[in-house]
PDB file of C-alpha atoms in Angstrom:
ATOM      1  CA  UNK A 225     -87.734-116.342  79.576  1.00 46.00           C
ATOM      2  CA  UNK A 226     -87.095-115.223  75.851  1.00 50.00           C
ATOM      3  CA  UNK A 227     -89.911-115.770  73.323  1.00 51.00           C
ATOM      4  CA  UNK A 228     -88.673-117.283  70.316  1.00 52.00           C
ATOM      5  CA  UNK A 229     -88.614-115.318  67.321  1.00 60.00           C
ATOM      6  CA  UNK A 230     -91.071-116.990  65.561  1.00 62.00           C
ATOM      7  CA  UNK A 231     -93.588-117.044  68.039  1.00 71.00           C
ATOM      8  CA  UNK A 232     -93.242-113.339  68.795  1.00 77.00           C
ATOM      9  CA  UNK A 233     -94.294-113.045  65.322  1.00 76.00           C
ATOM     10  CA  UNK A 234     -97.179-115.076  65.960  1.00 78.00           C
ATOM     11  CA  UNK A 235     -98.112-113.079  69.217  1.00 70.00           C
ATOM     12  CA  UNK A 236     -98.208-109.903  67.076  1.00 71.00           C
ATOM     13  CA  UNK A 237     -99.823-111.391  63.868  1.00 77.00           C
ATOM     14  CA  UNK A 238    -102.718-112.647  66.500  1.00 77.00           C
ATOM     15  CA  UNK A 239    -102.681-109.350  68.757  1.00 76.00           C
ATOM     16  CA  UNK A 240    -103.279-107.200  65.375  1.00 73.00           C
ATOM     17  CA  UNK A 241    -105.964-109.891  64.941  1.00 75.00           C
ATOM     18  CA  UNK A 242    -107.486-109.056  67.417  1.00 79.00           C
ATOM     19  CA  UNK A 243    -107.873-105.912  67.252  1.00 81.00           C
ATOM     20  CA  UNK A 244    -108.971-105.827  63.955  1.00 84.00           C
ATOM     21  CA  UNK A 245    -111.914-107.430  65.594  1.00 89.00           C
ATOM     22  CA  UNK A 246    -112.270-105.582  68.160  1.00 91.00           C
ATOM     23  CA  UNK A 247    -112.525-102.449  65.767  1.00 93.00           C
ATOM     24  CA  UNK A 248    -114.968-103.783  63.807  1.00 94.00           C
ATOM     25  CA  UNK A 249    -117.216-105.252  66.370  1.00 94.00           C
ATOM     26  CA  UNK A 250    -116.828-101.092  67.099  1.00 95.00           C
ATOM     27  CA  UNK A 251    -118.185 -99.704  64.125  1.00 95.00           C
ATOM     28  CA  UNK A 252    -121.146-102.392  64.514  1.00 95.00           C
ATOM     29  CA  UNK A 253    -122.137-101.236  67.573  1.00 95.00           C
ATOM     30  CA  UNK A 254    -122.203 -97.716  66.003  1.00 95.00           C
ATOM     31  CA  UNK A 255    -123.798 -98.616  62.856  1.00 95.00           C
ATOM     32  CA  UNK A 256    -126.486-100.216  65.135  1.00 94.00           C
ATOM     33  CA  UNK A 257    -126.628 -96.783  67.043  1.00 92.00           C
ATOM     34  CA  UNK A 258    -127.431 -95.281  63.885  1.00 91.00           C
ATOM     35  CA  UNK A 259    -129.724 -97.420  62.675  1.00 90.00           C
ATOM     36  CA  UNK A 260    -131.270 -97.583  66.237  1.00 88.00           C
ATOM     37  CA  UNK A 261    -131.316-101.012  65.929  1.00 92.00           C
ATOM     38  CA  UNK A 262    -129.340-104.004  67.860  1.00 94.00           C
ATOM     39  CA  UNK A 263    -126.052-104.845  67.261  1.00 94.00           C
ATOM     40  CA  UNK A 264    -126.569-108.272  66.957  1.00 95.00           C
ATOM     41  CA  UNK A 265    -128.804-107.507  63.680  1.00 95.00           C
ATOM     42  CA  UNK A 266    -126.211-106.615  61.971  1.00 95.00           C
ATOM     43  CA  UNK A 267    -123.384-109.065  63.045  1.00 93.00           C
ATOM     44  CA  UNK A 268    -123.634-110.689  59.422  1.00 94.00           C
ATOM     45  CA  UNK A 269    -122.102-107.279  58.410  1.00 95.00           C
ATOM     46  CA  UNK A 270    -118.830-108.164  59.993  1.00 94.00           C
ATOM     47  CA  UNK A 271    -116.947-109.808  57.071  1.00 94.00           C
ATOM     48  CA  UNK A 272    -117.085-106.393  55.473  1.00 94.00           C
ATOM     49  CA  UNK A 273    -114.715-105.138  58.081  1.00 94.00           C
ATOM     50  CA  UNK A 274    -113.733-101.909  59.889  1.00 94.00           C
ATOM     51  CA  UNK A 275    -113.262 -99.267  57.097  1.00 95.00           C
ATOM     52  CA  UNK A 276    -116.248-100.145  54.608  1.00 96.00           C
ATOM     53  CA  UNK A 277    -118.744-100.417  57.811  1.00 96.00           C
ATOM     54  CA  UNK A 278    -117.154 -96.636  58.810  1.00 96.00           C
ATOM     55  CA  UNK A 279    -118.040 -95.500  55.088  1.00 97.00           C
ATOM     56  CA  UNK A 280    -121.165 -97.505  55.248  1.00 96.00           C
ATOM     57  CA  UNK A 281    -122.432 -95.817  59.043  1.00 96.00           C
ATOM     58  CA  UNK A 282    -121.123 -92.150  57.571  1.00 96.00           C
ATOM     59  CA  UNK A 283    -123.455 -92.824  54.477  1.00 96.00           C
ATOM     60  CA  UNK A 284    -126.423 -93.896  56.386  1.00 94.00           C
ATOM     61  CA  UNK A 285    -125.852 -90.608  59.376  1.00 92.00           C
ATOM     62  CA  UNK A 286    -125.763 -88.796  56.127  1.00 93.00           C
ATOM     63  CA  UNK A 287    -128.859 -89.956  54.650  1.00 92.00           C
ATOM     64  CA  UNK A 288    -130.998 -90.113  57.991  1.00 88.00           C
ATOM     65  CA  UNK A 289    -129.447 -86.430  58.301  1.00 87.00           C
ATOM     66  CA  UNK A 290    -130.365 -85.224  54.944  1.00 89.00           C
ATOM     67  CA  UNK A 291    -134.262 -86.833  54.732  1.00 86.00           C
ATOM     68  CA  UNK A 292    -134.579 -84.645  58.301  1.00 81.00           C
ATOM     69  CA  UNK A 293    -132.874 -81.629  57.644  1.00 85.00           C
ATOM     70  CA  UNK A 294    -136.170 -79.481  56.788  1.00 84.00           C
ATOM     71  CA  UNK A 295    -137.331 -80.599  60.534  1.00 78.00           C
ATOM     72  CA  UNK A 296    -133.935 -80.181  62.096  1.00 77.00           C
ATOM     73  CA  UNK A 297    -133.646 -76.534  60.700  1.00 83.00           C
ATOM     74  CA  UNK A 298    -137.519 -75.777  61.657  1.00 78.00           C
ATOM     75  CA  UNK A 299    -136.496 -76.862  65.211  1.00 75.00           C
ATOM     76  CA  UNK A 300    -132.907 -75.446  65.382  1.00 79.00           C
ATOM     77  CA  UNK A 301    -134.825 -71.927  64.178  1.00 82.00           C
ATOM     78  CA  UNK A 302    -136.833 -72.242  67.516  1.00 77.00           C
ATOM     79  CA  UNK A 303    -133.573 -72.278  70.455  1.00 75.00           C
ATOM     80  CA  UNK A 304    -132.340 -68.666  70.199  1.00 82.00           C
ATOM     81  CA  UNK A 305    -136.676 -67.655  70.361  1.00 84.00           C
ATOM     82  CA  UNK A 306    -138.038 -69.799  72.229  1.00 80.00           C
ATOM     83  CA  UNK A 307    -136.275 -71.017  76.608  1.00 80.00           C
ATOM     84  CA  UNK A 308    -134.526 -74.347  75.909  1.00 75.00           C
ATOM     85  CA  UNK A 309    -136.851 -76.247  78.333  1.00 76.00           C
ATOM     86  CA  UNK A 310    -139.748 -74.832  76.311  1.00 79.00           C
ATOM     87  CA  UNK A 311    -138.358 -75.757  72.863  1.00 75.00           C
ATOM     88  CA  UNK A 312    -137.391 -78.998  73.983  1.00 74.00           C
ATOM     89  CA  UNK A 313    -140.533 -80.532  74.720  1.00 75.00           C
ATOM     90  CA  UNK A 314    -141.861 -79.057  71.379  1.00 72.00           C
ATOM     91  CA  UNK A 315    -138.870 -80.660  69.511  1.00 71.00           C
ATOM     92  CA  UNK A 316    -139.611 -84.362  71.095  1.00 72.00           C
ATOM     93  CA  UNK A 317    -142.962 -83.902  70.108  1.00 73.00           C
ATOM     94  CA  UNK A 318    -142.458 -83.062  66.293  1.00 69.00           C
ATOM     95  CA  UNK A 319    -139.041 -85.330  66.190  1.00 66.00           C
ATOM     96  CA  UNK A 320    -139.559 -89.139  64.159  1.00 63.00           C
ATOM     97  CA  UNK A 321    -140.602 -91.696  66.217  1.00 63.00           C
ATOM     98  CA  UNK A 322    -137.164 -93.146  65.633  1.00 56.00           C
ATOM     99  CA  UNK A 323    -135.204 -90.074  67.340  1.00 58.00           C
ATOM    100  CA  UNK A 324    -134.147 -90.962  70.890  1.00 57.00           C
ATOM    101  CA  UNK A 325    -136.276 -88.352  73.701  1.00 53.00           C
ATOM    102  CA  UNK A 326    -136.034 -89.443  77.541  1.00 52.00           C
ATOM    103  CA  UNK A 327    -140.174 -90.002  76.436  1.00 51.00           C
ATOM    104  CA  UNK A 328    -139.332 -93.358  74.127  1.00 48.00           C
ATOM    105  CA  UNK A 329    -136.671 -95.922  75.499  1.00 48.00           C
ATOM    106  CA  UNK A 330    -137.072 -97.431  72.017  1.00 47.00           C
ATOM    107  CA  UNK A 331    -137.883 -96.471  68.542  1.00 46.00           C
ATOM    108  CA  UNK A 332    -140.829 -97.254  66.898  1.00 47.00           C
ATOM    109  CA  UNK A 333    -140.119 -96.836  63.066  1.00 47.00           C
ATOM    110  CA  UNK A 334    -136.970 -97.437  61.649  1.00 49.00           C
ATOM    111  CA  UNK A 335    -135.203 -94.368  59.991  1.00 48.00           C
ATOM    112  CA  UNK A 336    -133.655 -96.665  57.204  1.00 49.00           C
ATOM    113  CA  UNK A 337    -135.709 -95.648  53.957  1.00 47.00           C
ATOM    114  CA  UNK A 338    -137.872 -97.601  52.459  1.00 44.00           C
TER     115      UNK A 338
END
């Protein structure tokens, strides 16, 4: 059974849809990751779509990254001195509440600046 040719048109105009959507709902869920906070906090964000929330995650990485860096070179300085499983507790000790560590299953301060 042949789809007519306007529906096929349809089909693909909805099946781009949806992944539009699907690519979005995507860069939510990594913005959130980011952010460390849940996806669902930042659904209202949706509207600004896939690219801007990509530019707007990048941004944010960059400025959580940058307002660390002193800390993350301190620590990086330790690995080639110091055994891994040594330097590793000392680095989830002196890391922001907000970093993940198998210690905290959720953050406790936000890394978005104030």
């Amino acid at each position: 059974m042949a789809i007519a040719h306007g529906g096929q048109k349809d089909h693909v105009r909805e099946c781009a849809g949806l992944m539009a959507d699907l690519i979005t709902k995507a860069q939510i869920i990594l913005l959130a990751r980011t952010l460390h906070v849940q996806a669902e906090c930042l659904a209202h964000l949706e509207k600004l779509g896939a690219d801007q929330l990509h530019q707007l995650q990048e941004r944010m990485a960059g400025i959580i990254f940058d307002r660390n860096n002193t800390l993350f070179e301190r620590l990086s300085a330790l690995v080639p001195i110091v055994p891994l499983r040594i330097s590793l507790s000392a680095i989830w000790r002196s890391a922001p509440n907000w970093l993940p560590s198998p210690a905290r299953s959720t953050p406790s301060v936000s890394p978005i600046p104030a």
